[in-house]
Coordinates of C-alpha atoms in Angstrom, one line a residue:
M1 CA 35.9 24.7 -32.1
T2 CA 36.3 24.9 -35.9
I3 CA 34.1 23.6 -38.7
G4 CA 35.7 22.2 -41.9
R5 CA 34.5 23.0 -45.3
D6 CA 32.7 19.6 -45.7
S7 CA 31.0 20.1 -42.3
S8 CA 29.9 23.6 -43.2
S9 CA 28.3 22.5 -46.4
Q10 CA 26.5 19.7 -44.6
T11 CA 25.2 22.1 -42.0
S12 CA 23.9 24.5 -44.7
C13 CA 22.2 21.5 -46.4
L14 CA 20.4 20.7 -43.2
F15 CA 18.8 24.1 -43.1
N16 CA 18.0 24.3 -46.7
E17 CA 14.3 24.8 -47.2
D18 CA 14.0 21.9 -49.6
A19 CA 15.4 19.5 -47.0
L20 CA 13.1 20.5 -44.1
I21 CA 11.3 17.5 -42.6
N22 CA 7.9 18.9 -43.4
R23 CA 8.8 18.9 -47.1
L24 CA 10.4 15.4 -47.1
L25 CA 7.3 13.6 -45.8
P26 CA 5.3 12.0 -48.7
P27 CA 1.8 13.6 -49.0
E28 CA 0.2 10.2 -48.2
L29 CA 2.1 9.8 -45.0
L30 CA 1.6 13.5 -44.0
A31 CA -2.2 13.1 -44.7
T32 CA -2.3 10.1 -42.4
I33 CA -0.6 11.9 -39.6
M34 CA -3.0 14.8 -40.0
I35 CA -6.1 12.5 -39.8
L36 CA -4.8 10.7 -36.7
S37 CA -3.8 14.0 -35.0
I38 CA -7.0 16.0 -35.4
G39 CA -8.9 16.0 -32.1
Q40 CA -12.6 15.1 -31.8
D41 CA -13.3 18.6 -30.5
W42 CA -12.5 20.0 -33.9
H43 CA -15.0 17.7 -35.6
E44 CA -17.7 18.6 -33.1
K45 CA -17.6 22.2 -34.2
R46 CA -19.5 23.6 -37.1
P47 CA -17.7 24.0 -40.5
F48 CA -14.8 26.5 -40.2
M49 CA -15.6 27.6 -36.7
E50 CA -11.9 27.6 -36.1
P51 CA -8.8 27.2 -38.3
L52 CA -7.0 23.9 -38.7
A53 CA -3.5 24.3 -37.3
F54 CA -2.0 22.0 -39.9
S55 CA -2.9 24.4 -42.7
R56 CA -0.8 27.2 -41.2
V57 CA 2.6 25.4 -41.1
C58 CA 3.6 26.0 -44.7
R59 CA 2.2 25.9 -48.3
Y60 CA 3.0 22.3 -48.7
W61 CA 1.1 21.3 -45.5
R62 CA -1.8 23.5 -46.5
S63 CA -2.0 21.9 -49.9
V64 CA -2.0 18.4 -48.4
C65 CA -4.6 19.5 -45.8
L66 CA -7.0 20.9 -48.4
N67 CA -6.7 17.9 -50.6
T68 CA -7.4 15.2 -47.9
P69 CA -11.2 14.6 -48.0
Q70 CA -11.1 12.5 -44.8
I71 CA -10.4 15.7 -42.8
W72 CA -13.6 17.3 -44.1
S73 CA -16.0 14.4 -43.9
S74 CA -17.6 15.3 -40.5
I75 CA -20.4 17.8 -40.4
S76 CA -21.6 18.9 -37.0
Y77 CA -24.3 21.5 -35.9
G78 CA -25.0 22.1 -32.3
G79 CA -24.6 20.2 -29.0
L80 CA -26.1 16.7 -29.0
Y81 CA -28.1 16.6 -25.8
P82 CA -31.8 17.0 -24.9
D83 CA -33.4 19.6 -22.7
G84 CA -32.4 19.4 -19.0
V85 CA -29.7 16.8 -19.7
R86 CA -26.2 18.1 -19.8
N87 CA -23.4 15.9 -21.0
D88 CA -20.2 16.2 -19.0
K89 CA -18.2 15.7 -22.1
L90 CA -19.7 18.9 -23.5
D91 CA -18.7 21.1 -20.5
G92 CA -16.8 24.1 -21.9
Y93 CA -18.0 23.4 -25.4
T94 CA -19.8 26.3 -27.1
P95 CA -22.0 24.9 -29.9
L96 CA -23.5 28.2 -30.9
M97 CA -22.1 31.7 -31.7
W98 CA -24.1 31.4 -34.8
R99 CA -22.8 33.4 -37.7
S100 CA -25.1 34.9 -40.4
G101 CA -27.0 32.3 -42.4
A102 CA -25.1 33.2 -45.5
V103 CA -21.8 32.6 -43.8
E104 CA -22.9 29.3 -42.4
L105 CA -24.3 28.1 -45.8
A106 CA -21.1 29.1 -47.6
A107 CA -19.0 27.3 -45.0
L108 CA -21.0 24.1 -45.3
R109 CA -20.8 24.1 -49.1
E110 CA -17.0 24.6 -49.0
Q111 CA -16.6 21.7 -46.5
L112 CA -18.8 19.5 -48.6
R113 CA -16.7 20.3 -51.6
R114 CA -13.5 19.5 -49.8
S115 CA -14.9 16.2 -48.6
G116 CA -15.2 15.0 -52.2
T117 CA -17.3 11.9 -52.5
L118 CA -16.5 10.3 -49.1
P119 CA -19.2 9.1 -46.7
L120 CA -20.2 11.7 -44.2
D121 CA -20.7 11.7 -40.4
I122 CA -23.5 14.0 -39.6
V123 CA -24.6 15.6 -36.3
I124 CA -27.8 17.6 -36.2
G125 CA -28.2 18.6 -32.6
R126 CA -29.6 21.4 -30.6
Y127 CA -28.8 24.7 -32.1
H128 CA -31.4 27.1 -30.7
D129 CA -31.6 29.0 -27.3
D130 CA -29.1 27.5 -24.9
D131 CA -27.0 28.6 -21.9
N132 CA -24.2 29.5 -24.3
A133 CA -26.4 31.3 -26.8
P134 CA -27.6 34.9 -26.9
A135 CA -31.3 35.3 -26.0
G136 CA -33.6 34.8 -29.0
V137 CA -31.0 33.2 -31.3
G138 CA -33.5 30.4 -32.1
R139 CA -36.1 32.8 -33.4
K140 CA -33.5 34.7 -35.4
L141 CA -32.4 31.5 -37.2
H142 CA -35.9 30.8 -38.5
E143 CA -36.2 34.3 -39.8
D144 CA -33.1 33.7 -42.1
D145 CA -33.9 32.0 -45.4
N146 CA -30.4 30.7 -45.6
F147 CA -31.1 28.6 -42.5
I148 CA -33.6 26.6 -44.4
Y149 CA -31.2 26.2 -47.4
L150 CA -28.5 25.0 -45.0
W151 CA -30.7 22.0 -43.9
R152 CA -31.7 21.3 -47.4
T153 CA -28.1 21.1 -48.3
V154 CA -27.4 18.7 -45.5
F155 CA -30.3 16.4 -46.5
R156 CA -29.3 16.6 -50.2
E157 CA -26.2 14.6 -49.1
L158 CA -28.4 11.7 -47.8
P159 CA -26.8 9.1 -50.1
R160 CA -23.4 9.9 -48.4
W161 CA -24.6 9.7 -44.8
R162 CA -22.6 7.0 -43.0
T163 CA -23.4 8.0 -39.4
V164 CA -26.0 10.4 -38.1
S165 CA -26.9 11.9 -34.7
L166 CA -30.2 13.7 -34.5
V167 CA -32.0 15.7 -31.8
L168 CA -35.7 15.6 -32.6
D169 CA -37.7 18.8 -31.7
D170 CA -39.9 21.4 -33.3
H171 CA -36.9 23.3 -34.6
L172 CA -35.6 20.4 -36.6
R173 CA -39.2 19.5 -37.7
C174 CA -39.6 23.0 -39.2
A175 CA -36.2 23.1 -40.8
A176 CA -35.9 19.6 -42.2
P177 CA -37.1 19.2 -45.8
K178 CA -38.9 15.9 -45.0
P179 CA -41.5 15.2 -42.2
F180 CA -40.6 12.6 -39.6
D181 CA -43.1 10.1 -40.9
C182 CA -41.4 10.0 -44.3
A183 CA -38.9 7.2 -45.2
L184 CA -35.5 8.7 -46.3
K185 CA -33.2 7.0 -48.7
A186 CA -29.9 6.5 -47.0
P187 CA -28.3 3.5 -48.7
I188 CA -24.9 3.5 -46.8
L189 CA -26.1 4.6 -43.3
E190 CA -24.4 2.3 -40.8
E191 CA -25.0 4.0 -37.4
A192 CA -27.7 6.3 -36.1
T193 CA -28.3 8.1 -32.7
I194 CA -31.8 9.5 -32.1
I195 CA -32.5 11.8 -29.2
C196 CA -35.9 13.3 -28.5
S197 CA -36.3 16.7 -26.8
H198 CA -38.1 16.2 -23.4
G199 CA -41.6 15.0 -23.9
Y200 CA -41.4 15.3 -27.7
G201 CA -41.2 11.6 -28.5
D202 CA -44.8 11.0 -27.4
R203 CA -46.1 13.0 -30.3
I204 CA -44.4 11.6 -33.3
D205 CA -44.0 8.4 -35.4
F206 CA -40.5 8.2 -36.7
R207 CA -39.9 6.6 -40.2
W208 CA -36.8 8.4 -41.4
L209 CA -34.7 5.2 -41.1
A210 CA -37.3 2.8 -42.5
R211 CA -35.2 2.3 -45.8
A212 CA -31.8 2.3 -44.2
Q213 CA -30.9 -1.3 -45.1
A214 CA -27.2 -0.9 -44.2
L215 CA -28.0 0.3 -40.6
R216 CA -26.2 -1.8 -38.1
R217 CA -25.8 0.3 -34.9
L218 CA -28.8 2.1 -33.4
H219 CA -28.9 4.2 -30.2
L220 CA -32.3 5.5 -29.1
L221 CA -32.4 8.0 -26.2
Q222 CA -35.6 9.4 -24.8
T223 CA -37.4 8.3 -27.9
P224 CA -41.0 7.2 -28.3
S225 CA -41.7 3.5 -27.8
P226 CA -39.5 1.4 -30.0
S227 CA -42.6 -0.1 -31.6
R228 CA -43.4 3.3 -33.0
I229 CA -40.1 3.6 -34.8
Q230 CA -39.9 2.0 -38.2
L231 CA -36.5 0.7 -39.4
P232 CA -34.9 -2.6 -40.5
W233 CA -34.5 -4.1 -37.0
E234 CA -33.5 -7.5 -38.5
G235 CA -30.1 -6.1 -39.6
L236 CA -29.0 -4.5 -36.4
T237 CA -25.9 -5.8 -34.6
H238 CA -25.8 -3.1 -31.9
L239 CA -28.8 -1.6 -30.1
T240 CA -29.1 0.9 -27.3
L241 CA -32.5 1.6 -25.8
D242 CA -32.0 4.4 -23.2
L243 CA -35.5 5.2 -22.2
R244 CA -35.0 6.4 -18.6
S245 CA -36.7 9.7 -19.1
V246 CA -39.7 8.4 -21.0
E247 CA -42.2 7.5 -18.2
E248 CA -44.7 5.9 -20.6
T249 CA -42.2 3.4 -21.9
T250 CA -42.2 0.0 -20.2
L251 CA -40.1 -3.1 -20.5
Y252 CA -42.9 -4.7 -22.6
D253 CA -42.4 -1.9 -25.2
C254 CA -38.8 -2.9 -25.6
F255 CA -39.7 -6.6 -26.1
E256 CA -42.0 -5.9 -28.9
V257 CA -39.1 -5.2 -31.2
L258 CA -36.4 -7.5 -29.8
P259 CA -37.7 -10.7 -31.5
R260 CA -37.1 -9.0 -34.8
C261 CA -33.5 -8.3 -34.0
V262 CA -32.3 -11.7 -35.2
A263 CA -28.7 -10.5 -35.9
L264 CA -28.3 -8.6 -32.7
E265 CA -24.9 -9.1 -30.9
H266 CA -24.8 -6.2 -28.4
L267 CA -27.8 -4.9 -26.5
R268 CA -28.1 -2.2 -23.9
I269 CA -31.4 -1.3 -22.2
A270 CA -32.0 1.4 -19.6
V271 CA -35.6 2.2 -18.5
G272 CA -37.1 4.6 -16.0
T273 CA -39.2 1.9 -14.2
G274 CA -38.3 -1.5 -13.0
G275 CA -40.5 -4.4 -13.0
Y276 CA -41.2 -7.5 -15.0
P277 CA -42.5 -7.3 -18.6
G278 CA -44.9 -10.1 -18.1
L279 CA -43.8 -12.3 -21.0
E280 CA -45.2 -15.8 -21.4
S281 CA -41.8 -17.1 -22.6
P282 CA -38.3 -15.7 -22.9
V283 CA -37.3 -13.9 -26.0
V284 CA -34.6 -15.8 -27.9
L285 CA -31.7 -13.7 -29.2
P286 CA -29.5 -16.3 -30.9
S287 CA -26.6 -14.0 -31.8
L288 CA -26.5 -11.9 -28.6
R289 CA -23.0 -11.7 -27.1
S290 CA -23.2 -8.8 -24.7
L291 CA -26.1 -7.5 -22.6
V292 CA -26.2 -4.4 -20.4
L293 CA -29.2 -3.8 -18.2
D294 CA -29.8 -0.5 -16.4
R295 CA -32.8 -0.5 -14.1
A296 CA -34.0 -3.4 -16.2
S297 CA -32.3 -6.3 -14.3
S298 CA -35.5 -8.4 -14.4
L299 CA -34.9 -8.8 -18.1
C300 CA -32.2 -11.4 -17.4
Q301 CA -35.1 -13.7 -16.6
C302 CA -36.8 -12.9 -19.9
I303 CA -33.9 -13.3 -22.4
C304 CA -32.5 -16.5 -23.8
A305 CA -29.1 -15.8 -25.3
P306 CA -27.1 -19.1 -25.8
K307 CA -24.0 -17.2 -27.0
L308 CA -23.9 -14.6 -24.3
E309 CA -20.4 -13.7 -23.2
Y310 CA -20.9 -10.5 -21.3
L311 CA -23.6 -9.5 -18.9
A312 CA -23.8 -6.2 -16.9
C313 CA -26.6 -5.2 -14.5
Y314 CA -26.7 -1.8 -12.9
M315 CA -28.9 -1.5 -9.8
R316 CA -30.1 1.5 -7.9
P317 CA -29.3 2.1 -4.2
F318 CA -32.9 1.4 -3.0
W319 CA -32.7 -2.2 -4.4
R320 CA -31.3 -5.0 -2.5
P321 CA -28.2 -6.4 -4.3
F322 CA -28.6 -9.8 -2.8
A323 CA -31.8 -10.6 -4.7
L324 CA -30.2 -10.0 -8.1
T325 CA -27.0 -11.8 -7.2
Q326 CA -29.0 -14.8 -6.0
S327 CA -31.0 -14.9 -9.2
L328 CA -27.8 -15.0 -11.2
I329 CA -26.5 -17.8 -9.1
E330 CA -29.7 -19.8 -9.7
L331 CA -29.4 -19.0 -13.4
A332 CA -25.8 -20.4 -13.4
R333 CA -27.1 -23.6 -11.9
R334 CA -29.8 -24.2 -14.5
G335 CA -28.9 -26.1 -17.6
P336 CA -26.2 -24.4 -19.7
G337 CA -27.0 -21.2 -17.6
L338 CA -24.0 -18.9 -17.7
Q339 CA -21.5 -21.5 -18.7
G340 CA -20.6 -19.6 -21.8
L341 CA -20.4 -16.3 -20.0
Q342 CA -17.0 -14.7 -20.0
E343 CA -17.7 -11.5 -18.1
L344 CA -20.3 -10.7 -15.4
V345 CA -20.7 -7.2 -14.0
L346 CA -23.0 -6.4 -11.1
V347 CA -23.0 -2.8 -10.1
F348 CA -25.0 -1.4 -7.2
Q349 CA -24.7 2.3 -7.6
Q350 CA -24.1 4.3 -4.5
D351 CA -24.5 1.1 -2.6
P352 CA -21.6 -0.5 -0.8
A353 CA -21.2 -3.5 -3.0
S354 CA -20.2 -4.3 -6.6
V355 CA -19.2 -7.7 -8.0
R356 CA -17.5 -8.2 -11.3
V357 CA -16.8 -11.6 -12.9
Q358 CA -14.9 -11.6 -16.2
S359 CA -12.7 -13.9 -18.3
A360 CA -10.0 -13.6 -20.9
A361 CA -11.4 -14.9 -24.1
A362 CA -8.0 -16.0 -25.3
L363 CA -7.4 -18.2 -22.2
G364 CA -11.0 -19.3 -21.6
A365 CA -10.3 -18.6 -18.0
F366 CA -12.5 -16.7 -15.6
F367 CA -11.4 -13.5 -13.8
V368 CA -13.4 -12.2 -10.8
T369 CA -13.2 -8.7 -9.3
L370 CA -15.0 -8.0 -6.1
Q371 CA -15.4 -4.4 -5.1
I372 CA -16.8 -3.5 -1.8
S373 CA -16.6 0.3 -1.7
P374 CA -19.0 2.0 0.6
G375 CA -20.5 5.0 -1.2
S376 CA -23.3 5.5 1.3
P377 CA -24.0 5.0 5.0
V378 CA -25.8 1.7 4.2
D379 CA -24.0 -1.3 5.7
L380 CA -22.9 -4.1 3.5
P381 CA -25.5 -6.9 3.6
S382 CA -24.2 -9.7 5.7
E383 CA -25.7 -12.3 3.3
L384 CA -23.7 -10.8 0.4
E385 CA -20.5 -11.2 2.4
E386 CA -21.2 -14.6 3.7
H387 CA -22.7 -16.4 0.8
T388 CA -22.7 -14.6 -2.6
L389 CA -19.0 -14.5 -3.3
D390 CA -18.4 -18.1 -2.1
E391 CA -21.2 -19.4 -4.2
L392 CA -20.0 -17.6 -7.3
L393 CA -16.5 -18.9 -6.8
E394 CA -17.8 -22.5 -6.4
L395 CA -19.7 -22.2 -9.6
L396 CA -16.6 -21.1 -11.5
P397 CA -14.2 -24.0 -11.3
A398 CA -12.0 -22.6 -14.0
L399 CA -11.3 -19.4 -12.1
E400 CA -7.7 -18.4 -12.5
C401 CA -7.6 -14.7 -11.6
L402 CA -9.2 -12.8 -8.7
D403 CA -9.0 -9.1 -8.0
L404 CA -10.4 -7.9 -4.7
T405 CA -10.8 -4.2 -3.8
T406 CA -12.4 -3.1 -0.6
D407 CA -12.2 -0.1 1.8
D408 CA -12.2 -2.5 4.7
L409 CA -10.5 -5.8 4.3
G410 CA -11.4 -6.5 7.9
R411 CA -15.0 -7.2 6.8
V412 CA -13.9 -9.8 4.3
D413 CA -12.7 -13.3 5.3
L414 CA -9.9 -13.8 2.8
A415 CA -9.5 -17.4 3.9
N416 CA -12.8 -18.2 2.1
L417 CA -11.0 -17.6 -1.2
R418 CA -9.6 -21.1 -0.8
V419 CA -12.6 -22.4 -2.7
A420 CA -11.1 -21.0 -5.8
S421 CA -8.5 -23.7 -6.0
S422 CA -7.5 -23.0 -9.6
L423 CA -6.4 -19.4 -8.9
R424 CA -3.1 -18.5 -10.5
D425 CA -3.2 -14.7 -10.0
L426 CA -4.6 -12.9 -6.9
A427 CA -4.7 -9.1 -6.3
I428 CA -5.9 -7.5 -3.2
E429 CA -6.4 -3.7 -2.6
G430 CA -7.3 -2.0 0.6
D431 CA -6.2 -1.1 4.1
L432 CA -3.7 -3.9 5.1
S433 CA -4.0 -4.6 8.8
E434 CA -2.8 -7.2 11.2
K435 CA -6.0 -9.1 10.6
S436 CA -5.4 -9.0 6.9
L437 CA -2.0 -10.7 7.5
A438 CA -3.6 -13.4 9.6
D439 CA -6.2 -14.0 6.9
L440 CA -3.5 -14.3 4.2
R441 CA -1.6 -16.8 6.3
A442 CA -4.8 -18.9 6.8
L443 CA -5.5 -18.6 3.1
F444 CA -2.1 -20.2 2.2
A445 CA -1.9 -22.6 5.1
D446 CA -1.7 -26.3 4.4
G447 CA -1.1 -25.8 0.7
G448 CA -4.1 -23.5 0.1
L449 CA -4.2 -22.0 -3.4
R450 CA -1.5 -24.4 -4.5
N451 CA -1.7 -23.2 -8.1
L452 CA -1.0 -19.5 -7.3
T453 CA 1.9 -18.0 -9.1
N454 CA 1.4 -14.2 -8.6
L455 CA 0.2 -12.2 -5.6
T456 CA -0.3 -8.4 -5.8
L457 CA -1.1 -6.3 -2.8
R458 CA -2.2 -2.7 -3.6
Q459 CA -2.2 -0.9 -0.2
T460 CA -4.1 2.2 0.5
N461 CA -2.9 2.2 4.2
I462 CA -0.7 -0.3 5.9
S463 CA -0.6 -0.9 9.7
K464 CA 2.5 -1.5 11.8
G465 CA 1.2 -5.0 12.6
F466 CA 1.0 -6.0 9.0
S467 CA 4.5 -4.6 8.2
T468 CA 6.0 -6.7 11.0
G469 CA 5.0 -10.1 9.6
Y470 CA 4.9 -9.2 5.9
E471 CA 8.5 -10.2 5.1
G472 CA 8.0 -13.6 6.6
L473 CA 4.9 -14.2 4.4
V474 CA 6.7 -13.1 1.3
A475 CA 9.6 -15.5 2.1
A476 CA 7.2 -18.4 2.7
L477 CA 5.4 -17.7 -0.6
G478 CA 8.7 -17.3 -2.4
Q479 CA 9.6 -20.9 -1.5
R480 CA 6.4 -22.0 -3.2
G481 CA 7.3 -20.1 -6.3
V482 CA 4.8 -17.3 -5.8
T483 CA 5.9 -13.8 -7.0
V484 CA 4.7 -11.1 -4.6
E485 CA 4.4 -7.5 -5.6
T486 CA 3.4 -4.6 -3.4
L487 CA 2.0 -1.3 -4.8
N488 CA 1.1 1.9 -3.0
V489 CA -2.1 3.4 -4.2
G490 CA -3.9 6.5 -3.0
R491 CA -7.3 6.1 -1.4
G492 CA -10.0 6.7 -4.1
D493 CA -7.7 5.7 -7.0
C494 CA -9.7 2.6 -7.6
N495 CA -12.2 2.4 -4.8
G496 CA -15.8 3.4 -5.6
Q497 CA -15.2 3.3 -9.3
R498 CA -17.8 1.6 -11.4
P499 CA -16.3 -1.7 -12.8
V500 CA -17.5 -0.9 -16.3
D501 CA -17.7 2.7 -17.5
D502 CA -20.9 4.0 -19.2
S503 CA -18.7 4.8 -22.2
L504 CA -18.4 1.1 -22.9
W505 CA -20.2 1.5 -26.2
S506 CA -18.6 4.8 -27.0
D507 CA -16.1 5.1 -29.9
E508 CA -13.9 7.3 -27.7
V509 CA -13.0 4.5 -25.3
Q510 CA -11.8 1.1 -26.4
A511 CA -14.2 -1.6 -25.2
P512 CA -13.1 -5.0 -23.8
S513 CA -11.8 -7.4 -26.3
C514 CA -14.9 -9.6 -25.9
I515 CA -17.1 -6.8 -27.1
P516 CA -15.7 -5.6 -30.4
M517 CA -17.2 -2.3 -31.2

């Protein structure tokens, strides 16, 4: 093969340093690529704990990297979790390996300089003795004067705080330049996460956020009673009250602040004790669109939310799922009830039943997912099988999509799904047996589910008896215009999973469209 003069010159041009792709990208585009490509892990480490790979490609990339303030606007110190509570997302993450106070202070000042005047995302978590730390590192930190200067530098940037995550303990109390009962001036603070070290919240009154008028998202974990925290509740749109480890906190404590949250759209409450708050009348939350209750299911009787679109209740294995499900059915029957509800999630953890009802906001149609996935030796309550699903379906006349997942389809009478006459899409997952085939034939007999257009069968195990008559069923449905799809899924791929992940409100996972985060 020979290369002509013109081809040779073109080849040389391609390898010319000035023509390399990393030099041709405009700095604005390259900066955007860098911002989108940096992993969250890098932001979770302290300033300059590890080099940024982008800065080592070439001088041009390094220049763009150093002059892009968005890359340097996250300041993080320590792992954000309280004593005795380990976050799975932090496994393998080493928050410590503390350098000398002078080095830490110099690194912080340099990162603040590179961040320019942009708003800051601040994490002030646990930084003292930990499984990953040398013994006594907490004491050594407080013996270093630069350690105090470091925290003063962080708090000097209060006017730039956009989000902040704090672990409150004696170490932070000693290091912070302001006491907890002092109102800080944080004019652009939009989101705050407050975690108390175990048992520490009982001893403090927290007023740091009392003047944060721009605060919209608040997450309180293991904190003192919400009534002891002063902040502009009336401006909140997102509120998480995770109080499972605070024994003194009751449901009534939560309700002391809820009437002040007039703009609240998304509320999540988790408490360590069940029970009823003993209110004389329900609390009206006129703007509430989503509600998540963990061990606080009785609150569904105490909240009036006319615009509610999403409701999730997480139960514990020693509670009977039928009682909660029945109360929701009664709620749906009363007045407007749940007529505006687009998604309903009932989760019975480690119990053999979960029911999820949801809808697509764009279509205004209801979707139902029933999961019956035994996670314990407890048998599925017969009343849940025989009544609950049927009653829910009867109360949802606009139901268009149904997804059924079960470890044992033999325990579910598929023919009962005929009550959902508006169904257009049906998906079934489980062990497909000869009985399942008979149930499907009964379901579609005499024009049953006449509006159905799509049937999806996700099989974990298929019996010979089902295979024998399957083709005939597909042919019969095809004549009705129903598209049938069969998928092979491994056992455990979907079974036993919680319908809604706990990270629903996390920025790392995109929430459903009806809950804009």
